[in-house]
Coordinates of C-alpha atoms in Angstrom, one line a residue:
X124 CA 27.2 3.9 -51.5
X125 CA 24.8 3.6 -54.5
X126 CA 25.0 2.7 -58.1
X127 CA 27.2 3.6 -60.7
X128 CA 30.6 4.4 -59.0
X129 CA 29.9 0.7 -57.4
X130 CA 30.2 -0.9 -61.1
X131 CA 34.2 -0.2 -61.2
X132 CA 35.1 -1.3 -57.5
X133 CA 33.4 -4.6 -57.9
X134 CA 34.8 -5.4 -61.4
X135 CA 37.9 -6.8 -60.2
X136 CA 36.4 -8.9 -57.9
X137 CA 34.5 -10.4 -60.6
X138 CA 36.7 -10.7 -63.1
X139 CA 37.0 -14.2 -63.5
X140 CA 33.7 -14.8 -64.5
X141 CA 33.6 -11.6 -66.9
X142 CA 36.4 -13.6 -69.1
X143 CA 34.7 -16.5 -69.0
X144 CA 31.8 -14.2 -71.0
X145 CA 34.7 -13.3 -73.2
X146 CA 34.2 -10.0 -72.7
X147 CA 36.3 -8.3 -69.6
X148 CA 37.9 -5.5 -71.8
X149 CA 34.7 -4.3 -72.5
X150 CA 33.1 -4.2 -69.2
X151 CA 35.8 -2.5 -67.5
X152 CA 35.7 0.0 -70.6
X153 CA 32.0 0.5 -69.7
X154 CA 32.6 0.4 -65.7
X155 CA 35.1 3.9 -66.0
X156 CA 32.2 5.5 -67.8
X157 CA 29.2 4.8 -65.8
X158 CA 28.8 3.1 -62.5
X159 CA 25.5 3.8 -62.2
X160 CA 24.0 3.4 -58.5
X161 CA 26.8 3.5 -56.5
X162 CA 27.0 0.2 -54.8
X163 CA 29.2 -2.7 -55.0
X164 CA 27.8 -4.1 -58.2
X165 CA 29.7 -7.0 -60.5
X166 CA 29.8 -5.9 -64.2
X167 CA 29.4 -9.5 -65.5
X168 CA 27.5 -10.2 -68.7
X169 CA 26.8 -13.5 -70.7
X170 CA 24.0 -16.0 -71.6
X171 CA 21.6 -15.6 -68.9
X172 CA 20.8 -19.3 -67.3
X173 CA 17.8 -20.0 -65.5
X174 CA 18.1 -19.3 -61.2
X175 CA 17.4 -21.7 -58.5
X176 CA 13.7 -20.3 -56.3
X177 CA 14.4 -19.4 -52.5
X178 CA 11.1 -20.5 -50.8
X179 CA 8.7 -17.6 -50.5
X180 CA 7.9 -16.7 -46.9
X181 CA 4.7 -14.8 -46.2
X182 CA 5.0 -13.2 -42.8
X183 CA 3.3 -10.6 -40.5
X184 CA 5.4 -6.8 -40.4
X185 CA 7.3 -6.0 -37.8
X186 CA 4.0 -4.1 -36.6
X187 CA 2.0 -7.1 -36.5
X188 CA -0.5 -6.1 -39.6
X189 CA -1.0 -8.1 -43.1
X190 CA -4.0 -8.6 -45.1
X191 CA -7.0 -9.9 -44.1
X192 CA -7.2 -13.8 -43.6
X193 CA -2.9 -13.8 -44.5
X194 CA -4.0 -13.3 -48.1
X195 CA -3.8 -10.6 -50.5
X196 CA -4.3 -6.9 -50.7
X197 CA -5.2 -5.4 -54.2
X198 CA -5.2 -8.3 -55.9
X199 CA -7.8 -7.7 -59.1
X200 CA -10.8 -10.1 -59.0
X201 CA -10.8 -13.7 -59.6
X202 CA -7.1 -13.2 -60.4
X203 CA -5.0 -17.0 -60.0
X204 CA -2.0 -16.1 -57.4
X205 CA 1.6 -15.8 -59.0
X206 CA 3.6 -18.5 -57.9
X207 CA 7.4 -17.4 -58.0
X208 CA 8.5 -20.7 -57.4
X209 CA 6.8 -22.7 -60.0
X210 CA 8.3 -20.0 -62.6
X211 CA 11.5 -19.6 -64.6
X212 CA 12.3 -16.4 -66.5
X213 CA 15.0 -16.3 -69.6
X214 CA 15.9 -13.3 -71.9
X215 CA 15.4 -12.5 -75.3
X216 CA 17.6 -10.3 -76.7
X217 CA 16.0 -7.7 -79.2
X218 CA 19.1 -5.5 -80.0
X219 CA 22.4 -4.1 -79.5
X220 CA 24.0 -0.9 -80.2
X221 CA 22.7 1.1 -77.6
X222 CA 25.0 3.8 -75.8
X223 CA 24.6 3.3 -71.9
X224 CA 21.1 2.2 -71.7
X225 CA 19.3 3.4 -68.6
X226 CA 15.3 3.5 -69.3
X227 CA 12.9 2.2 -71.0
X228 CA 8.6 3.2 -71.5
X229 CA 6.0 2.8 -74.1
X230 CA 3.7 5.9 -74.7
X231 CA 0.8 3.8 -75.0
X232 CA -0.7 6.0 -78.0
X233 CA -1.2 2.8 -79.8
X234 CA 2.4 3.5 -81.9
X235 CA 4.4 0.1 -80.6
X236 CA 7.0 1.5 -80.0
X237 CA 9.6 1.7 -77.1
X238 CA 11.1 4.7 -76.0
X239 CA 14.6 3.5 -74.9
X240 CA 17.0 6.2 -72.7
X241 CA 20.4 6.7 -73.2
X242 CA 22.5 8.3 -70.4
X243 CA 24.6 10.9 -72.4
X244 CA 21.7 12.8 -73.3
X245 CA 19.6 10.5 -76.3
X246 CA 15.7 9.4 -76.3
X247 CA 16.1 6.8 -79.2
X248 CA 13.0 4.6 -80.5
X249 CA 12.3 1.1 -81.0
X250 CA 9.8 -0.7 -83.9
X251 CA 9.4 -3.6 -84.4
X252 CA 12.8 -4.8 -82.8
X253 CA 14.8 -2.5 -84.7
X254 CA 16.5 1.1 -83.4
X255 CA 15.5 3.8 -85.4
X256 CA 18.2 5.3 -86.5
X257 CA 17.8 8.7 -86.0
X258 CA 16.9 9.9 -82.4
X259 CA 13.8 10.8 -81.2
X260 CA 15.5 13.5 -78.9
X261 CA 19.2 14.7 -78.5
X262 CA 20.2 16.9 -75.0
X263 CA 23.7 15.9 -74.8
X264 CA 24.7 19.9 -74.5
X265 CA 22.2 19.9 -71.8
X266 CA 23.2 16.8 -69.5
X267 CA 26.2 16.2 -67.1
X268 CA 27.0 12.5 -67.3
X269 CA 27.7 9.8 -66.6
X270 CA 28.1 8.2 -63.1
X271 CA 24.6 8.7 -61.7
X272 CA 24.2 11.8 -63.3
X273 CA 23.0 12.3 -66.8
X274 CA 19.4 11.4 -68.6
X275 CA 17.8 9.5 -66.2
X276 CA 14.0 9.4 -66.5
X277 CA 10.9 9.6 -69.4
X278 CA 7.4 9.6 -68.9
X279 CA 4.6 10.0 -71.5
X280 CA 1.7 11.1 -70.1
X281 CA -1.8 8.6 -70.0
X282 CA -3.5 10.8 -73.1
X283 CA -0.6 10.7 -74.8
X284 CA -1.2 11.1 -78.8
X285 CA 1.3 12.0 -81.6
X286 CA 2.8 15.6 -81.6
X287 CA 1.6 15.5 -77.4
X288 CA 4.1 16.2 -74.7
X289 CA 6.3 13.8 -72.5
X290 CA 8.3 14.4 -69.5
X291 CA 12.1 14.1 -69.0
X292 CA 14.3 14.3 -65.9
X293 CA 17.8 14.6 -66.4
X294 CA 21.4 16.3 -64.5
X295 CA 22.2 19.2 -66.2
X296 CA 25.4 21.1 -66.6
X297 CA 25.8 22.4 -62.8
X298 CA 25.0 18.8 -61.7
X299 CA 21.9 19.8 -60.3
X300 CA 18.3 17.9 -61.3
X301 CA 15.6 19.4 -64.3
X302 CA 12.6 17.9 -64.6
X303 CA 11.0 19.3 -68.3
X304 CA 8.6 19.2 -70.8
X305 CA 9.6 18.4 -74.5
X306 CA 6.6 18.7 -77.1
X307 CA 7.0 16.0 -80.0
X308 CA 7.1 17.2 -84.0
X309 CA 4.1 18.3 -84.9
X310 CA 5.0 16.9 -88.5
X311 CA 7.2 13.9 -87.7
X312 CA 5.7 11.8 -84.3
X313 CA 9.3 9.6 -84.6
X314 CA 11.0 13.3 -83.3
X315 CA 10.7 15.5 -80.6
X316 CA 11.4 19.6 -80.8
X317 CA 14.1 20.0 -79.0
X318 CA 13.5 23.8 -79.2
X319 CA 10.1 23.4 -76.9
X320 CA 11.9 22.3 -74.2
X321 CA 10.8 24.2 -71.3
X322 CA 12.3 23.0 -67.8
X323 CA 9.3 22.7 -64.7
X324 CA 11.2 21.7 -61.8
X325 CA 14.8 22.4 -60.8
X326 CA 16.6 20.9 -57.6
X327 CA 19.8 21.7 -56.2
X328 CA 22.1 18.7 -55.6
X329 CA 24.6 18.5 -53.1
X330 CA 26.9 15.4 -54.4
X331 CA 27.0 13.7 -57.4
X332 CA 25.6 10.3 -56.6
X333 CA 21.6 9.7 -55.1
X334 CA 19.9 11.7 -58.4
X335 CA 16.9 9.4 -58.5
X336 CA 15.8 10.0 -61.8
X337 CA 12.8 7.6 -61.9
X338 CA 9.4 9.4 -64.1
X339 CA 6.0 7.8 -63.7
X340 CA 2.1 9.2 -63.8
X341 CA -0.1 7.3 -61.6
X342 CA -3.6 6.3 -62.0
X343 CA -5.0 9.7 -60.6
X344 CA -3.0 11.3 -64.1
X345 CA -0.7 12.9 -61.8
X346 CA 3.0 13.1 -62.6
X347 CA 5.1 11.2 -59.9
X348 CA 8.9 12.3 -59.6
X349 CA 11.5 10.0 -57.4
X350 CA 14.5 12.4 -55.7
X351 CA 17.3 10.5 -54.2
X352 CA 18.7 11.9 -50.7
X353 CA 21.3 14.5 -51.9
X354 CA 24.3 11.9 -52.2
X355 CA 27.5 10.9 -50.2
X356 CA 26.8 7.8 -47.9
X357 CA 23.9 7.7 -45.1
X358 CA 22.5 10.7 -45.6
X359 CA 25.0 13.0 -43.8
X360 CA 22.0 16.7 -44.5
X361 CA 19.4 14.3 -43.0
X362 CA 17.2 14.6 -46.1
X363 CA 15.6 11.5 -45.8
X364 CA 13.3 12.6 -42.6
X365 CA 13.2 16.3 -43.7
X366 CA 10.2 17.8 -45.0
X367 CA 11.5 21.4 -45.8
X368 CA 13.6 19.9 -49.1
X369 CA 12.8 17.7 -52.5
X370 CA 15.6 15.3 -51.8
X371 CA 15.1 11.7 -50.2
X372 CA 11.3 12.1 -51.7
X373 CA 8.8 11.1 -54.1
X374 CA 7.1 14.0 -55.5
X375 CA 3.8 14.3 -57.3
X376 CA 2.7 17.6 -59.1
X377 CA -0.1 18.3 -61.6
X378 CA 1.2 18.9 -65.2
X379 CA -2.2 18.7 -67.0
X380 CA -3.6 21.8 -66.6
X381 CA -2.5 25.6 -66.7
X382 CA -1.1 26.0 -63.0
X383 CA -1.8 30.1 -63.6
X384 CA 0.8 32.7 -62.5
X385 CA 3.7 31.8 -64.8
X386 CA 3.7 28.6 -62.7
X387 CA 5.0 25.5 -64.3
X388 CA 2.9 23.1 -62.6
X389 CA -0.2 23.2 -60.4
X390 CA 0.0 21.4 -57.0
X391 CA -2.2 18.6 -56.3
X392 CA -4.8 19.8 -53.5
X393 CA -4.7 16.7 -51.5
X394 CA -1.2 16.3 -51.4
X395 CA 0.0 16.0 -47.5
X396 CA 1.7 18.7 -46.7
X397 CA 0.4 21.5 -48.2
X398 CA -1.3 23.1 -45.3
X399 CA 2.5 23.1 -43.5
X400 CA 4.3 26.1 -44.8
X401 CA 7.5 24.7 -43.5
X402 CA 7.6 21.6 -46.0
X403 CA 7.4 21.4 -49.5
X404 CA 4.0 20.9 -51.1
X405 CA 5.2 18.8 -53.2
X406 CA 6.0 16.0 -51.2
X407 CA 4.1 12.8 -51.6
X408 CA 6.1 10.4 -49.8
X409 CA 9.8 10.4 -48.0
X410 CA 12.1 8.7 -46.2
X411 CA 13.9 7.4 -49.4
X412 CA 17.6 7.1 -49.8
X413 CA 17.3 6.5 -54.2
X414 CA 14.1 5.3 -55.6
X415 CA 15.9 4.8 -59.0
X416 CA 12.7 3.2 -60.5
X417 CA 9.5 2.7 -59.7
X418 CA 6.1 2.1 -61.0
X419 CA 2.4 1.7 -60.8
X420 CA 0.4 -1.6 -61.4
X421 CA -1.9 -1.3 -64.5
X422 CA -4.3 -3.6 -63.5
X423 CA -5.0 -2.4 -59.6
X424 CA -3.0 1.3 -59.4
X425 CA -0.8 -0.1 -56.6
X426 CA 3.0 2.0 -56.6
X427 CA 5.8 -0.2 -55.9
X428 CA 9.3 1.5 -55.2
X429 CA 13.0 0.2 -55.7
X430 CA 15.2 2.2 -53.1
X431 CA 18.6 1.4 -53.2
X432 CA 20.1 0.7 -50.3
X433 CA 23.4 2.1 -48.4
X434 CA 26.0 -1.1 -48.6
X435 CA 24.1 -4.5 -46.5
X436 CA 20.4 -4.2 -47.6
X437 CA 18.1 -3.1 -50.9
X438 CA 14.5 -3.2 -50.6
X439 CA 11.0 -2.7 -52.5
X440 CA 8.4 -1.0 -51.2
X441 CA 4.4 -1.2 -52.3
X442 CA 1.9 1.6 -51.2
X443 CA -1.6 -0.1 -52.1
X444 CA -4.2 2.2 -53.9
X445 CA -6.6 4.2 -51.5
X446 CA -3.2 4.8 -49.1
X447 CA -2.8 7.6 -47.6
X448 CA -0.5 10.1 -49.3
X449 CA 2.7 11.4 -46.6
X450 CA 4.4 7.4 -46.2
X451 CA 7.2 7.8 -44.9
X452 CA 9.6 4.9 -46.1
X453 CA 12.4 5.1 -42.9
X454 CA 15.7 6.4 -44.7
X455 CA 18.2 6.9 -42.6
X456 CA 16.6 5.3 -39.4
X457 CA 16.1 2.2 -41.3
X458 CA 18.1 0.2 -44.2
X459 CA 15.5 -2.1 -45.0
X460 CA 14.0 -3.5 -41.9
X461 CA 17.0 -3.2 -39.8
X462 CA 18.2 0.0 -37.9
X463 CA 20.2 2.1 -39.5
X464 CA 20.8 4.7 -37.0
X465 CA 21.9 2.6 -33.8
X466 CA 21.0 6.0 -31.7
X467 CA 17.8 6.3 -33.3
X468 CA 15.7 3.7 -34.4
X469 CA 12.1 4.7 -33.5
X470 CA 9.9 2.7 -36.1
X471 CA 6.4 4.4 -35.3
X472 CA 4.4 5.3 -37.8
X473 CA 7.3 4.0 -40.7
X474 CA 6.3 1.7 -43.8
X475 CA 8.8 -1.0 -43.9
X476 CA 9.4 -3.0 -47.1
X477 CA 7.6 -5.7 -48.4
X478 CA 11.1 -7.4 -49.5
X479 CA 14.7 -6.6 -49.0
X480 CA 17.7 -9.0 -49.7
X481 CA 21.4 -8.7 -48.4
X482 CA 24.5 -8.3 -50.6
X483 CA 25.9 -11.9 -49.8
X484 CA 25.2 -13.0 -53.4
X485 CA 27.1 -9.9 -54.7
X486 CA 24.0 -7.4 -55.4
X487 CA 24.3 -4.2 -54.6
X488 CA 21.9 -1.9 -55.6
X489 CA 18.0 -3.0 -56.3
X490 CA 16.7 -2.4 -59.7
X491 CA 12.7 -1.6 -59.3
X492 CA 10.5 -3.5 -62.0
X493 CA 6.9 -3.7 -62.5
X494 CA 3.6 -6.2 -62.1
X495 CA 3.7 -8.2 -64.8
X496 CA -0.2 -7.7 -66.9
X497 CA 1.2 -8.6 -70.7
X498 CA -0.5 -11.6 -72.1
X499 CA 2.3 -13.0 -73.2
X500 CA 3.3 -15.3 -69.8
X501 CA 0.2 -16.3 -68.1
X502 CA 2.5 -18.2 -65.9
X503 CA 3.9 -14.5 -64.8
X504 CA 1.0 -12.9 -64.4
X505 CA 0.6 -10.8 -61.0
X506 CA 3.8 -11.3 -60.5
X507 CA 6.4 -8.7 -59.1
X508 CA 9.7 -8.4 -61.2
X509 CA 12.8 -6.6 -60.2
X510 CA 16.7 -6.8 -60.5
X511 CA 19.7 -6.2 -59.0
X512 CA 22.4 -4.6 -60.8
X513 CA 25.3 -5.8 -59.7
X514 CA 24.3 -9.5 -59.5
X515 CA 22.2 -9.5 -62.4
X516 CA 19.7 -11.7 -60.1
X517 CA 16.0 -10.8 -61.3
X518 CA 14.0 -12.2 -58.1
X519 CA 10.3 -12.4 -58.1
X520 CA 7.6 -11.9 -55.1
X521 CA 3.6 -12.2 -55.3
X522 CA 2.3 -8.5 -56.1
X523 CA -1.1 -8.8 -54.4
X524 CA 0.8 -10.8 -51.5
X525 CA 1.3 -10.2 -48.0
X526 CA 3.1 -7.2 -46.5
X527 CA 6.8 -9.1 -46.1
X528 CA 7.8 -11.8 -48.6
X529 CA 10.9 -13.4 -49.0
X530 CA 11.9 -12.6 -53.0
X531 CA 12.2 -16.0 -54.7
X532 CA 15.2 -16.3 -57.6
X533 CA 13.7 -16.5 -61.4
X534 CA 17.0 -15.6 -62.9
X535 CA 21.0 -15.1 -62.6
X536 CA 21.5 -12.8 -66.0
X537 CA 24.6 -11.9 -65.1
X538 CA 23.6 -8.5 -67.3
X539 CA 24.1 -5.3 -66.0
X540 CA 20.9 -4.5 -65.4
X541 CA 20.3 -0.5 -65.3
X542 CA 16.0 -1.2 -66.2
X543 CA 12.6 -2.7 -66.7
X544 CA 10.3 -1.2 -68.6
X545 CA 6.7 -2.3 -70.4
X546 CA 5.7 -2.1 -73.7
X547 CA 2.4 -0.1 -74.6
X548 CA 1.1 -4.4 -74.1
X549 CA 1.9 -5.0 -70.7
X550 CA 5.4 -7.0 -72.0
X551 CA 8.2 -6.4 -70.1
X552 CA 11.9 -5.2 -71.1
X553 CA 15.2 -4.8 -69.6
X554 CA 18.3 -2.9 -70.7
X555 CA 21.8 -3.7 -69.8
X556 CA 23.9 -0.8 -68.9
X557 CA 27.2 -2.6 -69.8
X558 CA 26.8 -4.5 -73.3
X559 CA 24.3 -1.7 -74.7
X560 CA 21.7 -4.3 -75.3
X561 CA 17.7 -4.3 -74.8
X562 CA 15.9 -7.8 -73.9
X563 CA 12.5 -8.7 -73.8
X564 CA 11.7 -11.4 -70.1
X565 CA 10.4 -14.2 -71.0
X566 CA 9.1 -17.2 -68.9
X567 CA 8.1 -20.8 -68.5
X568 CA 6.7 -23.0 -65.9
X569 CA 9.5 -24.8 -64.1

């Protein structure tokens, strides 16, 4: 199970506390139209109150490795180590109004503003806390939503100026995955030409849940695309562990130059398997069941992965800078660090999480978040950030910490959470899938 068809079957069971918020009617509204991760998520929504910190646990993997001396690995120089427990986070809100929020970015061309997706098919933009009121970009004909289908991931790419290209990733009409390129107005940067769209990437899906979605460039300028498994529950086409398809992957393709041929996109040459003619070249990573988000440190390049799990465990997983490309993450021999397949359950040569967490606070499906480098919160600084969107929990670990860490509890929202994102700053945002609304994290020492 994943997320979105999860939002309606936990609603009942959470009921009680949605009234309390005074505001049951519209979460179950919002629950029939979107579930978005299939999981057994709670729809609950209210003033967020400050959560009580787990005790971080630093431990050795499974394999017996961790960072030199049981320290750090990545962490920028002379940088003070994030303590999760010695930090409360609280939200801001910044608006309402927003029609099924599921992403947020910043294009970093020095503009301020935030890019804020809409799952029907809208791009709309954020300045200076208000919502434009026009949008920036409108694909409803284009998009098959919701559920977990519809428009799912933006990425601006790191040159990014006004009237430059972005990157979109949405389901279209047959259900099936497009990955495109939109150019922005020449004449108006607040608008994007629809008519330039021009689709680079198209993948068959198989079900309608496990789309992935997530958009990101790394720190080598090359476009990074996250694939979900195909859909259904564990992986019944065996995706995850096979190298001849896009699904159950993370992809990485070259957008930046002219690929030649009437090719879309040129293929990186060091990518790991382009020397096998029997998997797909552009593979960067697999063994993921639905990286719904992910993202790349700003300060050292590390990529850390939410994968959302099948129905006990969700994990994060961080691939340091200067790793080898071809990881392969375990989906569907493992859930997290537990077997998945009883029959099979070799774990040679698989990178295991650095945290997981069970459902037995009512999460369901892991919302990947970022480092936190804004200047905002020194006291959050270094620190890992991700949700859950069932729960609304945001838990915290130490991003240039050891290999496994126990996440520590910064916040019960009880929001919906669907994403983080950063401003062009380093500040970090989050949307709420069920209310519509965008809020800014904020923190203090505890």
């Amino acid at each position: 199970m994943d997320r979105v068809s999860s939002l309606g079957r936990v609603g009942a069971a959470r009921s009680s506390r949605r009234a309390r918020a005074g505001r049951l009617a519209h979460v179950l509204a919002t629950a029939l139209l979107a579930g978005l991760l299939t999981a057994s998520c709670d729809l609950a929504t209210g003033s967020p109150t400050t959560g009580t910190a787990e005790p971080s646990s630093p431990a050795t993997a499974p394999d017996g490795s961790r960072p030199p001396d049981g320290g750090s690995a990545g962490s920028p120089a002379g940088e003070p180590e994030f303590d999760p427990a010695q930090v409360s986070l609280a939200l801001r809100k910044v608006l309402g109004g927003l029609d099924q929020p599921v992403g947020i970015a910043g294009s970093r061309d020095g503009s301020g503003r935030l890019f804020v997706l809409e799952q029907p098919g809208w791009i709309r933009i954020v300045r200076e806390g208000r919502l434009v009121d026009r949008p920036f970009l409108d694909i409803r004909s284009l998009v098959s939503c919701c559920g977990e289908r519809g428009l799912l991931g933006l990425a601006f790419p790191p040159d990014f100026t006004a009237g430059g290209t972005f990157y979109i990733d949405y389901t279209d009409t047959n259900g099936d995955t497009v990955v495109a390129a939109v150019d922005v107005d020449a004449a108006d940067p607040d608008t994007a030409d629809r008519s330039s769209l021009r689709p680079l990437l198209h993948v068959d899906q198989p079900f309608a849940n496990h789309n992935g979605g997530g958009l990101a460039f790394g720190p080598d300028g090359y476009l990074y695309i996250g694939m979900g498994d195909g859909g259904s529950g564990g992986d019944p086409q065996g995706n995850g562990q096979r190298l001849d398809t896009l699904l159950g992957k993370l992809l990485r393709i070259d957008v930046a130059v002219d690929a030649g041929a009437g090719q879309p996109y040129r293929i990186p040459t060091d990518n790991p398997f382009t020397a096998d003619t029997n998997s797909r070249p552009e593979i960067w990573a697999y063994g993921l069941r639905n990286p719904w988000r992910f993202s790349f440190d700003r300060e050292t390049g590390d990529l850390w992965i939410g994968d959302v799990g099948q129905n006990r465990f969700e994990e994060i997983d961080r691939v340091t800078i200067g790793t080898p490309a071809g990881a392969n993450f375990g989906w569907n021999i493992m859930e997290g660090r537990h077997c998945f397949k009883t029959d099979d359950c070799t774990r040679t040569n698989l990178v295991l999480p650095i945290t997981e967490y069970d459902h037995s606070a009512g999460d369901c499906a892991v919302i990947g978040g970022y480092v936190y480098r804004g200047s905002a919160l020194p006291e959050l600084v270094g620190g890992y950030v991700f949700g859950d969107e069932c729960s609304g929990i945001i838990r915290g670990i130490v991003g240039a910490g050891p290999d496994e860490q126990k996440p520590v509890v910064l916040l019960e929202s009880h929001s919906v959470i669907s994403s983080f994102g950063e401003s062009d700053d380093g500040e970090l945002y989050l949307t709420d899938l069920a209310s519509g609304e965008l809020y800014q994290v904020t923190a203090t020492a505890r």
